[in-house]
GROMACS .gro file of C-alpha atoms in nm:
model
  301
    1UNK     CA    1   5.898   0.145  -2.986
    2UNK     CA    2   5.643   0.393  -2.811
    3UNK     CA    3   5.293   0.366  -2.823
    4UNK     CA    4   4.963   0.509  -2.635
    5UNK     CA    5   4.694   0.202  -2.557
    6UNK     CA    6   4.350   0.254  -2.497
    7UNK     CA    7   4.211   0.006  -2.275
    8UNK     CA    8   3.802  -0.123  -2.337
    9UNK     CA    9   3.522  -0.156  -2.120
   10UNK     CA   10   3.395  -0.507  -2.061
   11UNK     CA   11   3.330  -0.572  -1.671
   12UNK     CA   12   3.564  -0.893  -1.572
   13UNK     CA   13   3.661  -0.954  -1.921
   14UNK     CA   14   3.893  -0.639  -1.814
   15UNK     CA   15   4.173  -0.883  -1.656
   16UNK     CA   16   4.252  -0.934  -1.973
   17UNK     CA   17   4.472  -0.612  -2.070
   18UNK     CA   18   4.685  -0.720  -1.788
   19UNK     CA   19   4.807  -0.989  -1.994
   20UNK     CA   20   4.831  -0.723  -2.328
   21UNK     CA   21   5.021  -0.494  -2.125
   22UNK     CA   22   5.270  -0.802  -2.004
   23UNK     CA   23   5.326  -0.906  -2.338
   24UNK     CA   24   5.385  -0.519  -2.508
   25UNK     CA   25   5.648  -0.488  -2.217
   26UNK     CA   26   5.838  -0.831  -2.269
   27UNK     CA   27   5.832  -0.768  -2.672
   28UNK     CA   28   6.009  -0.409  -2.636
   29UNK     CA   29   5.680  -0.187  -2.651
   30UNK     CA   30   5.739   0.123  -2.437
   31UNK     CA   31   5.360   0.257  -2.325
   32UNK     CA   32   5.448   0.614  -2.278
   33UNK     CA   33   5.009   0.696  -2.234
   34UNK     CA   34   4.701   0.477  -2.141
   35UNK     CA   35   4.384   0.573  -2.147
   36UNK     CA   36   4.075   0.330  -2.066
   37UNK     CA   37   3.710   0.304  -2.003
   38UNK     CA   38   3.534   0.145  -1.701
   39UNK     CA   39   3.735  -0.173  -1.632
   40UNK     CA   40   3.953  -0.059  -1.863
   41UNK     CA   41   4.009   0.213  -1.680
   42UNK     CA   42   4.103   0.103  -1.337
   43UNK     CA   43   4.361  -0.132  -1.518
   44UNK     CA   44   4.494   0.167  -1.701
   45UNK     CA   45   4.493   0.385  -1.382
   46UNK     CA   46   4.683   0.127  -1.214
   47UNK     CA   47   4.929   0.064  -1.471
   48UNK     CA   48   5.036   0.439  -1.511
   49UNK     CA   49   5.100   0.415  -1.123
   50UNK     CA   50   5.337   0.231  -1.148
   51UNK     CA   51   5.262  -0.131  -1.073
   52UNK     CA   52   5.372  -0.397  -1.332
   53UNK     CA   53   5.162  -0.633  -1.480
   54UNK     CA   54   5.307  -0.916  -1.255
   55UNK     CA   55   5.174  -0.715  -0.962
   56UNK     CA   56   4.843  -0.654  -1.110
   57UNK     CA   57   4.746  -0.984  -1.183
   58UNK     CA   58   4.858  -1.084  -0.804
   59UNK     CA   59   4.607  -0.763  -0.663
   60UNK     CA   60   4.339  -0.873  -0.905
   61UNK     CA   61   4.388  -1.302  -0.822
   62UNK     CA   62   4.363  -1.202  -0.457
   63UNK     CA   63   4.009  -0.983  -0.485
   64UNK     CA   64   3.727  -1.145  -0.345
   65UNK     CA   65   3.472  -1.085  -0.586
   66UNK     CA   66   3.120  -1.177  -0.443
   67UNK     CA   67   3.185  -0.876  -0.243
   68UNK     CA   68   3.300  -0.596  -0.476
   69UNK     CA   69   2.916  -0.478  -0.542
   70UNK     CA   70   2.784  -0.489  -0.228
   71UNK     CA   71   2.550  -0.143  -0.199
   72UNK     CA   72   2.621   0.125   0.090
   73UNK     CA   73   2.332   0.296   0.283
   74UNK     CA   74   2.392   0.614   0.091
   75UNK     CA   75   2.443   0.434  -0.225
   76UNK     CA   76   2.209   0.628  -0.531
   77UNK     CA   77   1.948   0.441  -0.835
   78UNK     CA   78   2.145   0.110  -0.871
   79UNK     CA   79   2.039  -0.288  -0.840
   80UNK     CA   80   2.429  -0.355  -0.669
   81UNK     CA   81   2.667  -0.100  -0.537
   82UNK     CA   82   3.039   0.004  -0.562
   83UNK     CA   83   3.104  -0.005  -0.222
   84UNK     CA   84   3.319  -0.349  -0.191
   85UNK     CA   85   3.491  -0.180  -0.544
   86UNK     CA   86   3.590   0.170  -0.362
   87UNK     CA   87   3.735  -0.043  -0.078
   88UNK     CA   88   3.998  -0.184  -0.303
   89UNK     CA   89   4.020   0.098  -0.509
   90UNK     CA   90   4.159   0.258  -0.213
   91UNK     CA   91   4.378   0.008  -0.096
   92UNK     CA   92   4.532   0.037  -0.459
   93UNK     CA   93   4.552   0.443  -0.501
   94UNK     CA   94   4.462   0.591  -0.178
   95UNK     CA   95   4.416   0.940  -0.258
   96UNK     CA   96   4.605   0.981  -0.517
   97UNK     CA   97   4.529   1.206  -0.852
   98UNK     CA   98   4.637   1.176  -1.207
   99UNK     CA   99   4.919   1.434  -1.132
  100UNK     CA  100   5.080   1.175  -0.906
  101UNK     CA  101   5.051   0.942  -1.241
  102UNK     CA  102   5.462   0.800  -1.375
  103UNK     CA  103   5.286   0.875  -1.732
  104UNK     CA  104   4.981   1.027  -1.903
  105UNK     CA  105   4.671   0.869  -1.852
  106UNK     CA  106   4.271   0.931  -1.867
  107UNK     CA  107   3.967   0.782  -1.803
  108UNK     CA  108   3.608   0.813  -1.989
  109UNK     CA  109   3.264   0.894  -1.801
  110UNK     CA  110   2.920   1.050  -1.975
  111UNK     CA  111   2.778   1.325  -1.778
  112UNK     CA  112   2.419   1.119  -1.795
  113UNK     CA  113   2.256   1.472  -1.786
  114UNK     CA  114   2.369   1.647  -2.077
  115UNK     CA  115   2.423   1.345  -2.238
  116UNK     CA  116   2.840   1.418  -2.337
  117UNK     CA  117   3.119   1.217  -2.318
  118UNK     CA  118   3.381   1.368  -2.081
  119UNK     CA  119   3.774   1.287  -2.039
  120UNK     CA  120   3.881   1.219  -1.680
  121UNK     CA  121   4.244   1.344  -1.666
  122UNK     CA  122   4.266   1.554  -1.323
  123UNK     CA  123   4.152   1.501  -0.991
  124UNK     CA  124   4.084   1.205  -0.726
  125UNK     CA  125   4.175   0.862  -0.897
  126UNK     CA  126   3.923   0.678  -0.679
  127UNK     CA  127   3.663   0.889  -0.776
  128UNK     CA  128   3.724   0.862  -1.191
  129UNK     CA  129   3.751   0.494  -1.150
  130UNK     CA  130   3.427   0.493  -0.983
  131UNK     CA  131   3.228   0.701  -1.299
  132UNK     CA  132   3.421   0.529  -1.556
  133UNK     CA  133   3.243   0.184  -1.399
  134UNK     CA  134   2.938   0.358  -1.332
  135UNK     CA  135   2.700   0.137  -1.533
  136UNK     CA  136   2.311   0.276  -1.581
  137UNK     CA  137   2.085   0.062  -1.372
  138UNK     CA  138   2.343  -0.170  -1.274
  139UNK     CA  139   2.576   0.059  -1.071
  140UNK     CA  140   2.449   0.446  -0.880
  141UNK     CA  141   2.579   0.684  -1.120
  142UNK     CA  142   2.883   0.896  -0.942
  143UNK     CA  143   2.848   1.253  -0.854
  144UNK     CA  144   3.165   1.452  -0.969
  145UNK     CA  145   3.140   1.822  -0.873
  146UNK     CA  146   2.833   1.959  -1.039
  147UNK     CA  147   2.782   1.670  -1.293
  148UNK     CA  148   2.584   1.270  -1.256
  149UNK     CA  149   2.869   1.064  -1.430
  150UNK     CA  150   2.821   0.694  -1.541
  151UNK     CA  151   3.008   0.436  -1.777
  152UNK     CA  152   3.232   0.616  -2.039
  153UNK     CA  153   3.141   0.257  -2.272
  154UNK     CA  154   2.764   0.459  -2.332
  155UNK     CA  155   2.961   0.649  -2.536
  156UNK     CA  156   3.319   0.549  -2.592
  157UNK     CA  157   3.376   0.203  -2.475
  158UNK     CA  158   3.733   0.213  -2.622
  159UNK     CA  159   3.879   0.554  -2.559
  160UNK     CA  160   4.081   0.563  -2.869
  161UNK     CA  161   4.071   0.929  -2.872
  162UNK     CA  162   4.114   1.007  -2.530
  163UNK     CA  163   4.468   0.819  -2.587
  164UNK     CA  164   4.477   0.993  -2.901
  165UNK     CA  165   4.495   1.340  -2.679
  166UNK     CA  166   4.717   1.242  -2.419
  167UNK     CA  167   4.984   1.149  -2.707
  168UNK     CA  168   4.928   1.322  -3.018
  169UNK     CA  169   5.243   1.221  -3.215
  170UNK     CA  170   5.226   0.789  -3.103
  171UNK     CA  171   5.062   0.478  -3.244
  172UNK     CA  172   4.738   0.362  -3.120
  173UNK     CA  173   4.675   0.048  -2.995
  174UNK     CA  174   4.333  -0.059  -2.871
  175UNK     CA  175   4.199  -0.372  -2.674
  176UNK     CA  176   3.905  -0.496  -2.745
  177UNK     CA  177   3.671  -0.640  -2.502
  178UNK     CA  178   3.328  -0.698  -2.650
  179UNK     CA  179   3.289  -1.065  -2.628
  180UNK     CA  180   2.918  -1.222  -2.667
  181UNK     CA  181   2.674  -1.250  -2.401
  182UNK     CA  182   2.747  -1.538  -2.171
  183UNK     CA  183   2.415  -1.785  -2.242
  184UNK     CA  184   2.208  -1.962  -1.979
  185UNK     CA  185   1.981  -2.208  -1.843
  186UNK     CA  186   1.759  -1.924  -1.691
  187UNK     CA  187   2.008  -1.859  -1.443
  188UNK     CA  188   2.159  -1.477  -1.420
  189UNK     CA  189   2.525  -1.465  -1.488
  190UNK     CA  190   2.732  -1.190  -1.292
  191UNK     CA  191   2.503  -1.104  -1.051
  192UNK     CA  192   2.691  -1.152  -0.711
  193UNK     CA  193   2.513  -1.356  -0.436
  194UNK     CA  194   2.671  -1.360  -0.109
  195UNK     CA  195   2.834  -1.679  -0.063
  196UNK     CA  196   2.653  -1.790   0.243
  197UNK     CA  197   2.371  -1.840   0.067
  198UNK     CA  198   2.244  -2.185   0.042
  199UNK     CA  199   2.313  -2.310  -0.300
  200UNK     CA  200   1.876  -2.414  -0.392
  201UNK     CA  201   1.804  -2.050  -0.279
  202UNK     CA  202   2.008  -1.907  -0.551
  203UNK     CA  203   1.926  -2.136  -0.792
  204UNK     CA  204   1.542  -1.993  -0.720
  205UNK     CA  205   1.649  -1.648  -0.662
  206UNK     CA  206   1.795  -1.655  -1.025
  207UNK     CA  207   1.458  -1.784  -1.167
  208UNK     CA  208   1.271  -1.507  -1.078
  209UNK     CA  209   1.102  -1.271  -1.366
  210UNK     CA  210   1.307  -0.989  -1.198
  211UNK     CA  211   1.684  -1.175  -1.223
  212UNK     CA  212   1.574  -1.291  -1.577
  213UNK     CA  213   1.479  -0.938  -1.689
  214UNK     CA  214   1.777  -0.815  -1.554
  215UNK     CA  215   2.024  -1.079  -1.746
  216UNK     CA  216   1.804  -0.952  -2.073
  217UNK     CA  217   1.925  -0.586  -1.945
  218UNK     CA  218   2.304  -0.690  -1.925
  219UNK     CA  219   2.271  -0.852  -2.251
  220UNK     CA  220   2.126  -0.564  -2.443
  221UNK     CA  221   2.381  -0.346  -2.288
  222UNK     CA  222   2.660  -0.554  -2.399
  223UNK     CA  223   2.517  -0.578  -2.742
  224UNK     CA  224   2.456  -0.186  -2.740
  225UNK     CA  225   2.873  -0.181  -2.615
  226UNK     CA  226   2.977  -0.396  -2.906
  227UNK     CA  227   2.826  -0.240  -3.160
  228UNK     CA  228   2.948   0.110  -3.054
  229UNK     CA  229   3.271  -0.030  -3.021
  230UNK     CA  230   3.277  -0.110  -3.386
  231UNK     CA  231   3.143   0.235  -3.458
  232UNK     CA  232   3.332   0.446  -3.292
  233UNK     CA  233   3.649   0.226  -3.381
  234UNK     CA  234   3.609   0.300  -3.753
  235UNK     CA  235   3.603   0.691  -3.668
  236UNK     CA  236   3.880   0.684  -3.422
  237UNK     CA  237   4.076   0.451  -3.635
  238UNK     CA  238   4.337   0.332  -3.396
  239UNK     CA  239   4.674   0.161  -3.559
  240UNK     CA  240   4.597  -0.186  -3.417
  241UNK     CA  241   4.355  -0.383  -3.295
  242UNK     CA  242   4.405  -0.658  -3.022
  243UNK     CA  243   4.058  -0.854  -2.935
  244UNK     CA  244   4.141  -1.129  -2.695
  245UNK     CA  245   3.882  -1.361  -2.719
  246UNK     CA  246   3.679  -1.341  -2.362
  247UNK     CA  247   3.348  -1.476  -2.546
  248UNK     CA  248   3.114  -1.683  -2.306
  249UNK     CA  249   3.240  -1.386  -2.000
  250UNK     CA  250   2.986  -1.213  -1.871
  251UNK     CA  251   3.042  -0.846  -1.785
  252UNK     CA  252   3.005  -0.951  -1.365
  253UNK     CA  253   3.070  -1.319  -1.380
  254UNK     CA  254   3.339  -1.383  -1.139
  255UNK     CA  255   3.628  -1.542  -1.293
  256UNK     CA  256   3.972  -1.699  -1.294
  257UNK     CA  257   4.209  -1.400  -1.309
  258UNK     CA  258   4.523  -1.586  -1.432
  259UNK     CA  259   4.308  -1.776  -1.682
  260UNK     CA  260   4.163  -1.441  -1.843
  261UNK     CA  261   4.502  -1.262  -1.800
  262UNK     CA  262   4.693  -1.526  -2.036
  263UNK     CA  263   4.364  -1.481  -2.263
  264UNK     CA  264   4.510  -1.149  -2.328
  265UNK     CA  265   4.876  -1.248  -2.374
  266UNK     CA  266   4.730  -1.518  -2.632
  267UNK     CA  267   4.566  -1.228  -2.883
  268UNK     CA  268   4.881  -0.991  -2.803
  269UNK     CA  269   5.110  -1.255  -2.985
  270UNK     CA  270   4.842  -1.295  -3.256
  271UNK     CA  271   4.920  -0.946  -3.399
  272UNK     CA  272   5.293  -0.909  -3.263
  273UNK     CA  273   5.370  -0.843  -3.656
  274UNK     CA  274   5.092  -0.612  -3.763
  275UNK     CA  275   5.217  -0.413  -3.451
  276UNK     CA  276   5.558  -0.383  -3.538
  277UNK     CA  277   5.470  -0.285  -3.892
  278UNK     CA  278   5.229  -0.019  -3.760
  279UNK     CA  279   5.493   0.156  -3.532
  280UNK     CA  280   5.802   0.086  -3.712
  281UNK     CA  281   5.964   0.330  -3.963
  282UNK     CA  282   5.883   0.417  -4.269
  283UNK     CA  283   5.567   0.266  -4.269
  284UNK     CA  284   5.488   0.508  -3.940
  285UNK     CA  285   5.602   0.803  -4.156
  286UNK     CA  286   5.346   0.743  -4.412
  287UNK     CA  287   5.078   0.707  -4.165
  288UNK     CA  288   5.197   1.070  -3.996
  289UNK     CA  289   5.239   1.191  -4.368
  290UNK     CA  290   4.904   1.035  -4.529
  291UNK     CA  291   4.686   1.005  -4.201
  292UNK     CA  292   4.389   0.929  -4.425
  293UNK     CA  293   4.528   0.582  -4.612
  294UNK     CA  294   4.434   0.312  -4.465
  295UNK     CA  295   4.723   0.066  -4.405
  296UNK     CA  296   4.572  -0.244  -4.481
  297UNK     CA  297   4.624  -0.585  -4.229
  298UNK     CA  298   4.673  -0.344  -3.934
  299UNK     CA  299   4.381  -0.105  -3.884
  300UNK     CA  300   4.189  -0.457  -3.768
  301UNK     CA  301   4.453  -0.697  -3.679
   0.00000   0.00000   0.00000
């Protein structure tokens, strides 16, 4: 049973699609494409490299994340940096390009310029994964050759049709990561504090106007996300739907890898049938024959 996934954005929520892509492999699913936006798109990325899901959730478990976002000297327009990220990004892929790839795979970045989505299928992994997670304000948009690139989620924050491209004739399955915005007592969720800093100073720090108008920032962007998500999903109509349910996560609150990984294995059994249905024969020849009738119970399982 082939299919092409395309992986969502959703900051640490993204540890989830390891456990989607464990459960697909142990159920018979053979991911022949995977295409995925910001965190989405490093998992994808590392996936089509070649490392199993067993061996991404032990890279991932092992990150320390208060230091992923510290900011470089030459960093651009950002309130954290990449610069812990590209560290481990390179540890991971070295300099590697998609050619080097075991099967098809893309990533999704907006040239913040010309305001277009573009696919990121050639060239420097490293420096894709760093556009694709490129988010306005939050992150110093990534220069890639002539063009500013930041977050592919602006525009597509489940690449549906960038998997779509990459393999015409398969299924599409898509994970979901919109969850809600993690609530608070005034406090800012995600923001990364180093750890040596005494425990009343961050409580402070976090109480500022500034931290607060940030968390209202990260909010509205993940409301913006969720909405497109639902937009562009009913365009790009993908065969299934998995949505693990990583509500209360914000998109940089550190977090228990294993916990959010078996989040994702939970909602991949949830629509084990609707899956099968959706890439098993004949019901797959009708949707190649009729590609315009909906088959209802899997479009949004």
């Amino acid at each position: 049973m082939d299919i092409s996934l395309a992986l969502g954005g959703g900051g640490a929520r993204g540890y989830a699609h390891i456990g989607v892509l464990r459960r697909l492999e142990h159920e018979g699913f053979r991911i022949r494409a995977v295409a995925g936006t910001s965190a989405g798109g490093i998992i994808a990325a590392a996936y089509a490299a070649g490392r199993t899901p067993d061996e991404l959730e032990s890279i991932f478990s092992k990150l320390d994340q208060s230091k992923l976002f510290a900011r470089a000297v030459n960093d651009g327009p950002g309130i954290l940096g990449l610069s812990g990220a590209m560290k481990e990004l390179e540890n991971v892929f070295g300099d590697s390009t998609f050619a080097d790839l075991h099967i098809p795979c893309g990533v999704v970045a907006v040239d913040i310029d010309e305001g277009i989505e573009i696919d990121l299928t050639e060239g420097r992994i490293v420096d894709a994964l760093l556009a694709t997670g490129a988010v306005p304000g939050v992150f110093p948009p990534r220069s890639y050759g002539e063009m500013q690139l930041v977050d592919g989620a602006v525009l597509n924050p489940v690449p549906v049709s960038l998997a779509r491209k990459l393999a015409p004739r398969l299924p599409i399955v898509a994970v979901v990561l919109e969850g809600h915005a993690k609530d608070s007592d005034g406090g800012l969720p995600g923001i990364p504090l180093p750890v040596s800093v005494p425990v009343p100073i961050v409580q402070r720090l976090t109480r500022t106007r500034v931290a607060q108008a940030f968390n209202i920032f990260l909010k509205s962007v993940d409301v913006g996300s969720r909405k497109l998500a639902e937009l562009r999903l009913l365009v790009d109509d993908p065969d299934v739907i998995i949505r693990p349910d990583v509500s209360g996560i914000g998109l940089l609150d550190p977090v228990d890898v294993h916990k959010v990984v078996r989040i994702g294995e939970i909602a991949t059994d949830a629509v084990l049938p609707s899956l099968r249905r959706a890439v098993g024969w004949p019901n797959r020849f009708r949707q190649m024959m009729f590609p315009h009738r909906e088959q209802h119970g899997t479009r949004f399982a």
